[in-house]
C-alpha atoms as a printed R data frame, in Angstrom:
    type eleno elety resid chain resno       x       y       z
1   ATOM     1    CA   MET     A     1   1.198 -17.285 -29.776
2   ATOM     2    CA   PRO     A     2   0.788 -13.539 -30.411
3   ATOM     3    CA   SER     A     3  -2.232 -13.768 -32.716
4   ATOM     4    CA   VAL     A     4  -4.752 -16.306 -33.941
5   ATOM     5    CA   ASP     A     5  -6.584 -16.454 -37.267
6   ATOM     6    CA   THR     A     6  -9.051 -19.288 -36.687
7   ATOM     7    CA   LEU     A     7 -12.125 -19.561 -34.503
8   ATOM     8    CA   ASP     A     8 -10.855 -22.813 -32.988
9   ATOM     9    CA   GLY     A     9  -7.553 -21.146 -32.111
10  ATOM    10    CA   LEU     A    10  -9.317 -18.227 -30.431
11  ATOM    11    CA   GLN     A    11 -11.665 -20.480 -28.458
12  ATOM    12    CA   ARG     A    12  -8.713 -22.552 -27.285
13  ATOM    13    CA   ALA     A    13  -6.817 -19.443 -26.178
14  ATOM    14    CA   VAL     A    14  -9.871 -18.201 -24.263
15  ATOM    15    CA   ALA     A    15 -10.247 -21.550 -22.515
16  ATOM    16    CA   GLU     A    16  -6.563 -21.579 -21.551
17  ATOM    17    CA   PHE     A    17  -6.524 -18.040 -20.125
18  ATOM    18    CA   VAL     A    18  -6.153 -18.246 -16.341
19  ATOM    19    CA   THR     A    19  -7.624 -15.496 -14.151
20  ATOM    20    CA   ASP     A    20  -7.664 -16.934 -10.617
21  ATOM    21    CA   PRO     A    21  -4.075 -16.326  -9.426
22  ATOM    22    CA   PHE     A    22  -4.037 -12.622 -10.342
23  ATOM    23    CA   ASP     A    23  -4.088 -10.191  -7.428
24  ATOM    24    CA   LEU     A    24  -4.117  -6.415  -7.900
25  ATOM    25    CA   PRO     A    25  -2.440  -4.590  -4.999
26  ATOM    26    CA   ALA     A    26  -3.943  -1.209  -4.161
27  ATOM    27    CA   GLU     A    27  -2.839   1.599  -1.887
28  ATOM    28    CA   PRO     A    28  -5.789   2.558   0.347
29  ATOM    29    CA   ALA     A    29  -5.619   6.248  -0.567
30  ATOM    30    CA   ALA     A    30  -5.624   5.469  -4.296
31  ATOM    31    CA   LEU     A    31  -8.509   3.041  -3.920
32  ATOM    32    CA   ALA     A    32 -10.433   5.689  -1.969
33  ATOM    33    CA   ARG     A    33  -9.922   8.179  -4.844
34  ATOM    34    CA   ALA     A    34 -11.226   5.627  -7.331
35  ATOM    35    CA   ARG     A    35 -14.293   5.054  -5.159
36  ATOM    36    CA   ARG     A    36 -14.892   8.812  -4.866
37  ATOM    37    CA   SER     A    37 -14.895   9.081  -8.655
38  ATOM    38    CA   LEU     A    38 -17.553   6.365  -8.866
39  ATOM    39    CA   ASP     A    39 -19.568   7.868  -6.024
40  ATOM    40    CA   GLY     A    40 -19.257  11.418  -7.315
41  ATOM    41    CA   CYS     A    41 -19.893  10.934 -11.023
42  ATOM    42    CA   GLY     A    42 -20.613   7.244 -11.610
43  ATOM    43    CA   LEU     A    43 -17.543   6.647 -13.778
44  ATOM    44    CA   LEU     A    44 -13.876   5.666 -13.501
45  ATOM    45    CA   LEU     A    45 -11.581   5.713 -16.551
46  ATOM    46    CA   LEU     A    46  -8.816   3.207 -17.265
47  ATOM    47    CA   GLY     A    47  -6.277   3.901 -20.030
48  ATOM    48    CA   GLU     A    48  -4.391   0.999 -21.593
49  ATOM    49    CA   VAL     A    49  -1.982   0.116 -24.361
50  ATOM    50    CA   HIS     A    50  -3.925  -2.333 -26.506
51  ATOM    51    CA   GLY     A    51  -2.597  -5.860 -26.915
52  ATOM    52    CA   VAL     A    52  -1.150  -6.543 -23.442
53  ATOM    53    CA   ARG     A    53  -2.095  -9.868 -21.874
54  ATOM    54    CA   GLU     A    54  -2.454  -8.398 -18.381
55  ATOM    55    CA   ASN     A    55  -4.926  -5.644 -19.371
56  ATOM    56    CA   PRO     A    56  -8.075  -7.733 -18.791
57  ATOM    57    CA   LEU     A    57  -6.661  -9.004 -15.502
58  ATOM    58    CA   ILE     A    58  -6.285  -5.398 -14.320
59  ATOM    59    CA   ILE     A    59  -9.870  -4.728 -15.418
60  ATOM    60    CA   LEU     A    60 -11.051  -7.741 -13.431
61  ATOM    61    CA   GLY     A    61  -8.947  -6.726 -10.418
62  ATOM    62    CA   LEU     A    62 -10.360  -3.192 -10.367
63  ATOM    63    CA   MET     A    63 -13.925  -4.400 -10.778
64  ATOM    64    CA   ARG     A    64 -13.511  -6.799  -7.870
65  ATOM    65    CA   LEU     A    65 -11.868  -4.212  -5.636
66  ATOM    66    CA   LEU     A    66 -14.587  -1.663  -6.380
67  ATOM    67    CA   GLY     A    67 -17.556  -4.034  -6.480
68  ATOM    68    CA   LEU     A    68 -18.461  -3.152 -10.071
69  ATOM    69    CA   THR     A    69 -20.605  -5.060 -12.538
70  ATOM    70    CA   SER     A    70 -20.818  -2.426 -15.321
71  ATOM    71    CA   LEU     A    71 -17.993  -2.131 -17.835
72  ATOM    72    CA   ALA     A    72 -17.589   0.022 -20.954
73  ATOM    73    CA   LEU     A    73 -15.090  -1.006 -23.636
74  ATOM    74    CA   GLU     A    74 -13.662   0.761 -26.688
75  ATOM    75    CA   TRP     A    75 -15.038  -1.969 -28.940
76  ATOM    76    CA   PRO     A    76 -17.287  -1.411 -31.986
77  ATOM    77    CA   GLU     A    77 -20.860  -0.976 -30.793
78  ATOM    78    CA   ASP     A    78 -22.069  -3.153 -33.693
79  ATOM    79    CA   LEU     A    79 -20.523  -6.116 -31.864
80  ATOM    80    CA   GLY     A    80 -23.065  -5.750 -29.039
81  ATOM    81    CA   PRO     A    81 -25.476  -8.502 -30.180
82  ATOM    82    CA   HIS     A    82 -22.563 -10.802 -30.986
83  ATOM    83    CA   LEU     A    83 -21.065 -10.224 -27.530
84  ATOM    84    CA   ASP     A    84 -24.440 -11.019 -25.980
85  ATOM    85    CA   ALA     A    85 -24.496 -14.285 -27.931
86  ATOM    86    CA   TYR     A    86 -20.986 -15.148 -26.789
87  ATOM    87    CA   LEU     A    87 -21.753 -14.442 -23.133
88  ATOM    88    CA   ALA     A    88 -24.876 -16.603 -23.428
89  ATOM    89    CA   GLY     A    89 -22.819 -19.501 -24.802
90  ATOM    90    CA   GLU     A    90 -24.318 -19.170 -28.268
91  ATOM    91    CA   GLY     A    91 -21.248 -18.504 -30.423
92  ATOM    92    CA   GLY     A    92 -20.986 -14.922 -31.630
93  ATOM    93    CA   LEU     A    93 -17.243 -14.755 -32.304
94  ATOM    94    CA   ASP     A    94 -17.347 -15.222 -36.065
95  ATOM    95    CA   HIS     A    95 -18.131 -11.575 -36.895
96  ATOM    96    CA   PRO     A    96 -15.151 -10.037 -38.758
97  ATOM    97    CA   MET     A    97 -14.917  -7.018 -36.439
98  ATOM    98    CA   TRP     A    98 -13.658  -9.292 -33.656
99  ATOM    99    CA   TRP     A    99 -10.654  -9.985 -35.878
100 ATOM   100    CA   LEU     A   100  -9.238  -6.500 -36.571
101 ATOM   101    CA   GLY     A   101  -5.976  -7.345 -34.778
102 ATOM   102    CA   ASP     A   102  -5.421  -3.982 -33.081
103 ATOM   103    CA   GLY     A   103  -5.244  -5.490 -29.592
104 ATOM   104    CA   ARG     A   104  -8.465  -4.061 -28.195
105 ATOM   105    CA   VAL     A   105 -10.042  -7.529 -28.236
106 ATOM   106    CA   THR     A   106  -7.935 -10.318 -26.752
107 ATOM   107    CA   ALA     A   107  -8.519 -13.881 -25.622
108 ATOM   108    CA   GLY     A   108  -8.049 -12.630 -22.067
109 ATOM   109    CA   HIS     A   109 -10.867 -10.092 -22.362
110 ATOM   110    CA   LEU     A   110 -13.224 -12.768 -23.643
111 ATOM   111    CA   ALA     A   111 -12.274 -15.032 -20.737
112 ATOM   112    CA   VAL     A   112 -12.578 -12.298 -18.097
113 ATOM   113    CA   LEU     A   113 -16.009 -11.142 -19.291
114 ATOM   114    CA   LYS     A   114 -17.405 -14.514 -18.262
115 ATOM   115    CA   ARG     A   115 -15.962 -14.195 -14.761
116 ATOM   116    CA   VAL     A   116 -18.073 -11.235 -13.585
117 ATOM   117    CA   ASP     A   117 -21.501 -12.206 -12.262
118 ATOM   118    CA   GLY     A   118 -24.308  -9.945 -13.465
119 ATOM   119    CA   LEU     A   119 -22.000  -8.196 -15.928
120 ATOM   120    CA   ARG     A   120 -23.389  -5.346 -18.021
121 ATOM   121    CA   VAL     A   121 -21.164  -4.313 -20.935
122 ATOM   122    CA   THR     A   122 -21.363  -1.110 -23.002
123 ATOM   123    CA   LEU     A   123 -19.462  -0.934 -26.310
124 ATOM   124    CA   PHE     A   124 -18.823   2.674 -27.270
125 ATOM   125    CA   ASP     A   125 -16.719   2.803 -30.438
126 ATOM   126    CA   GLY     A   126 -18.756   3.776 -33.472
127 ATOM   127    CA   GLY     A   127 -16.678   1.777 -35.941
128 ATOM   128    CA   PRO     A   128 -13.797   2.580 -38.346
129 ATOM   129    CA   PHE     A   129 -12.232   6.015 -37.886
130 ATOM   130    CA   THR     A   130 -13.184   8.175 -40.850
131 ATOM   131    CA   GLY     A   131 -13.005  11.781 -39.639
132 ATOM   132    CA   ASP     A   132 -11.767  14.183 -37.027
133 ATOM   133    CA   TRP     A   133 -10.079  12.573 -33.975
134 ATOM   134    CA   SER     A   134 -11.776  14.880 -31.475
135 ATOM   135    CA   GLN     A   135 -15.171  14.259 -33.069
136 ATOM   136    CA   ARG     A   136 -14.719  10.522 -32.660
137 ATOM   137    CA   ASP     A   137 -13.784  10.960 -29.011
138 ATOM   138    CA   ALA     A   138 -16.739  13.253 -28.387
139 ATOM   139    CA   ALA     A   139 -19.034  10.625 -29.916
140 ATOM   140    CA   MET     A   140 -17.527   7.932 -27.705
141 ATOM   141    CA   ALA     A   141 -18.110  10.107 -24.640
142 ATOM   142    CA   ARG     A   142 -21.748  10.593 -25.633
143 ATOM   143    CA   ARG     A   143 -22.243   6.833 -25.930
144 ATOM   144    CA   VAL     A   144 -20.726   6.269 -22.486
145 ATOM   145    CA   LEU     A   145 -23.035   8.843 -20.924
146 ATOM   146    CA   ALA     A   146 -26.065   7.529 -22.814
147 ATOM   147    CA   ALA     A   147 -25.508   4.028 -21.420
148 ATOM   148    CA   ARG     A   148 -26.691   5.128 -17.956
149 ATOM   149    CA   ALA     A   149 -25.017   2.079 -16.407
150 ATOM   150    CA   GLU     A   150 -23.287   3.755 -13.463
151 ATOM   151    CA   PRO     A   151 -21.244   2.968 -11.501
152 ATOM   152    CA   MET     A   152 -19.088   1.892 -14.442
153 ATOM   153    CA   LEU     A   153 -15.436   1.292 -15.332
154 ATOM   154    CA   VAL     A   154 -14.676   2.808 -18.758
155 ATOM   155    CA   VAL     A   155 -11.682   1.291 -20.581
156 ATOM   156    CA   ALA     A   156 -10.034   2.736 -23.690
157 ATOM   157    CA   GLY     A   157  -6.650   3.298 -25.224
158 ATOM   158    CA   ASN     A   158  -4.651   5.699 -23.087
159 ATOM   159    CA   ALA     A   159  -4.756   8.404 -25.782
160 ATOM   160    CA   HIS     A   160  -8.512   8.641 -25.120
161 ATOM   161    CA   THR     A   161  -8.618   8.645 -21.317
162 ATOM   162    CA   GLY     A   162  -6.787  11.842 -20.442
163 ATOM   163    CA   THR     A   163  -8.977  14.488 -18.849
164 ATOM   164    CA   SER     A   164  -7.365  17.486 -20.544
165 ATOM   165    CA   PRO     A   165  -6.602  18.378 -24.192
166 ATOM   166    CA   SER     A   166  -3.666  16.612 -25.841
167 ATOM   167    CA   ASP     A   167  -1.634  17.028 -29.025
168 ATOM   168    CA   LEU     A   168  -4.220  14.871 -30.808
169 ATOM   169    CA   GLY     A   169  -7.159  17.029 -29.797
170 ATOM   170    CA   LEU     A   170  -9.855  16.778 -27.129
171 ATOM   171    CA   PRO     A   171  -9.937  13.209 -25.809
172 ATOM   172    CA   MET     A   172 -12.982  11.311 -24.631
173 ATOM   173    CA   GLY     A   173 -11.807  11.666 -21.031
174 ATOM   174    CA   ALA     A   174 -11.849  15.446 -21.259
175 ATOM   175    CA   CYS     A   175 -15.372  15.375 -22.703
176 ATOM   176    CA   LEU     A   176 -16.525  13.132 -19.859
177 ATOM   177    CA   ALA     A   177 -14.765  15.276 -17.239
178 ATOM   178    CA   SER     A   178 -16.563  18.337 -18.576
179 ATOM   179    CA   ALA     A   179 -19.879  16.605 -17.939
180 ATOM   180    CA   ARG     A   180 -18.766  14.846 -14.746
181 ATOM   181    CA   PRO     A   181 -16.165  17.039 -12.940
182 ATOM   182    CA   ALA     A   182 -15.482  14.454 -10.193
183 ATOM   183    CA   LEU     A   183 -14.111  12.004 -12.774
184 ATOM   184    CA   GLU     A   184 -10.755  10.286 -12.148
185 ATOM   185    CA   SER     A   185  -8.642   8.611 -14.808
186 ATOM   186    CA   VAL     A   186  -6.331   5.678 -14.068
187 ATOM   187    CA   ARG     A   187  -3.375   5.084 -16.372
188 ATOM   188    CA   ILE     A   188  -1.657   1.708 -16.692
189 ATOM   189    CA   ASP     A   189   2.061   2.437 -16.334
190 ATOM   190    CA   TYR     A   190   3.912  -0.145 -18.429
191 ATOM   191    CA   GLY     A   191   7.496  -1.151 -17.793
192 ATOM   192    CA   ARG     A   192   9.179  -3.821 -19.898
193 ATOM   193    CA   GLY     A   193   7.442  -6.301 -22.151
194 ATOM   194    CA   SER     A   194   5.726  -7.124 -25.429
195 ATOM   195    CA   PHE     A   195   2.285  -6.380 -26.811
196 ATOM   196    CA   TYR     A   196   0.387  -7.107 -30.023
197 ATOM   197    CA   ASN     A   197  -1.179  -4.323 -32.084
198 ATOM   198    CA   ILE     A   198  -1.401  -5.413 -35.726
199 ATOM   199    CA   GLU     A   199   2.073  -6.873 -35.158
200 ATOM   200    CA   PRO     A   200   4.300  -7.727 -32.176
201 ATOM   201    CA   ARG     A   201   5.735  -4.642 -30.461
202 ATOM   202    CA   ARG     A   202   7.751  -3.830 -27.348
203 ATOM   203    CA   ILE     A   203   7.969  -1.280 -24.539
204 ATOM   204    CA   ASP     A   204  11.063  -0.884 -22.398
205 ATOM   205    CA   ALA     A   205  10.536   1.864 -19.840
206 ATOM   206    CA   PRO     A   206  10.729   2.500 -16.101
207 ATOM   207    CA   SER     A   207   7.444   1.789 -14.318
208 ATOM   208    CA   GLU     A   208   5.679   2.592 -11.091
209 ATOM   209    CA   PRO     A   209   5.642  -0.307  -8.574
210 ATOM   210    CA   ALA     A   210   2.975  -2.922  -9.202
211 ATOM   211    CA   GLY     A   211  -0.629  -2.109  -8.343
212 ATOM   212    CA   LEU     A   212  -2.963   0.855  -7.985
213 ATOM   213    CA   ARG     A   213  -1.385   3.966  -6.471
214 ATOM   214    CA   ALA     A   214  -0.960   7.684  -6.906
215 ATOM   215    CA   GLY     A   215   1.717   8.203  -9.531
216 ATOM   216    CA   ALA     A   216   4.661  10.550  -9.478
217 ATOM   217    CA   ASP     A   217   2.573  13.145 -11.353
218 ATOM   218    CA   GLY     A   218  -0.264  12.900  -8.814
219 ATOM   219    CA   GLY     A   219  -2.598  10.975 -11.114
220 ATOM   220    CA   LEU     A   220  -3.837   7.461 -10.452
221 ATOM   221    CA   VAL     A   221  -1.788   4.687 -12.028
222 ATOM   222    CA   VAL     A   222  -1.638   0.928 -12.072
223 ATOM   223    CA   GLY     A   223   2.020  -0.016 -12.181
224 ATOM   224    CA   LEU     A   224   2.817  -2.977 -14.426
225 ATOM   225    CA   PRO     A   225   6.615  -3.350 -14.314
226 ATOM   226    CA   GLU     A   226   6.607  -6.488 -16.517
227 ATOM   227    CA   PHE     A   227   3.994  -7.619 -19.002
228 ATOM   228    CA   THR     A   228   3.447 -10.025 -21.869
229 ATOM   229    CA   GLU     A   229   1.892 -10.166 -25.304
230 ATOM   230    CA   ALA     A   230  -1.816 -10.922 -25.565
231 ATOM   231    CA   VAL     A   231  -3.385 -13.484 -27.860
232 ATOM   232    CA   VAL     A   232  -5.243 -11.303 -30.371
233 ATOM   233    CA   PRO     A   233  -7.737 -12.434 -33.048
234 ATOM   234    CA   HIS     A   234  -6.335 -11.103 -36.326
235 ATOM   235    CA   LEU     A   235  -7.276 -11.851 -39.919
236 ATOM   236    CA   PRO     A   236  -5.365 -10.557 -42.981
237 ATOM   237    CA   MET     A   237  -6.600  -7.199 -44.241
238 ATOM   238    CA   GLU     A   238  -7.693  -8.593 -47.610
239 ATOM   239    CA   LEU     A   239  -9.906 -11.170 -45.921
240 ATOM   240    CA   LEU     A   240 -11.297  -8.596 -43.474
241 ATOM   241    CA   LYS     A   241 -12.237  -6.251 -46.320
242 ATOM   242    CA   GLU     A   242 -13.959  -9.098 -48.128
243 ATOM   243    CA   ARG     A   243 -15.953 -10.153 -45.061
244 ATOM   244    CA   LEU     A   244 -16.839  -6.562 -44.126
245 ATOM   245    CA   GLY     A   245 -17.922  -5.792 -47.680
246 ATOM   246    CA   PHE     A   246 -15.321  -3.090 -48.363
């Protein structure tokens, strides 16, 4: 079931998502680097490919290993009140922006968010992309810093979590590293599997061994040799435009 288009289907997928058996291995030296980033600048970045079922499990594993209760997600900030309602058991999942289908929001994320006691969540995407890529990333970095919720794990698509300029421009991670030089960025290193981003897709690549470690390039990685497709809330574009008033 790669995507769902009804509230009942999403709620069922959330209820069926199992978190308990997941264990995230971590090399001591890599875990120490992650802790130094949190101690030195209050932040740790995690870069993902959206739409992978295991992404929220890695988030949960890192938060448990590092004793974190603050999490920042690349979700539209306008969803904040609706997320609060959901976490309080008061609905909240009927807003159309939950249903964009790009894999940022998955049933697994919604399940995991209820598993962290005392969770504080910051949503730092400003909404639909309408301008310069670097400007959007700079704005996301400003929202992360303005949250003042350190120590905090900051999760975004891996194009946004690099700490140096890329072919796309200046990513959020580079903006944050300029303000917080001790910042470390962790990249999920995907091997073979499927993911859902608007439609089902695949990756077939060599991967680092499972768990948190220093990668071959010296950066921090979480190896994920095999992975599966997330259940993603996704409504047709015509219906989304109607509900969003476009």
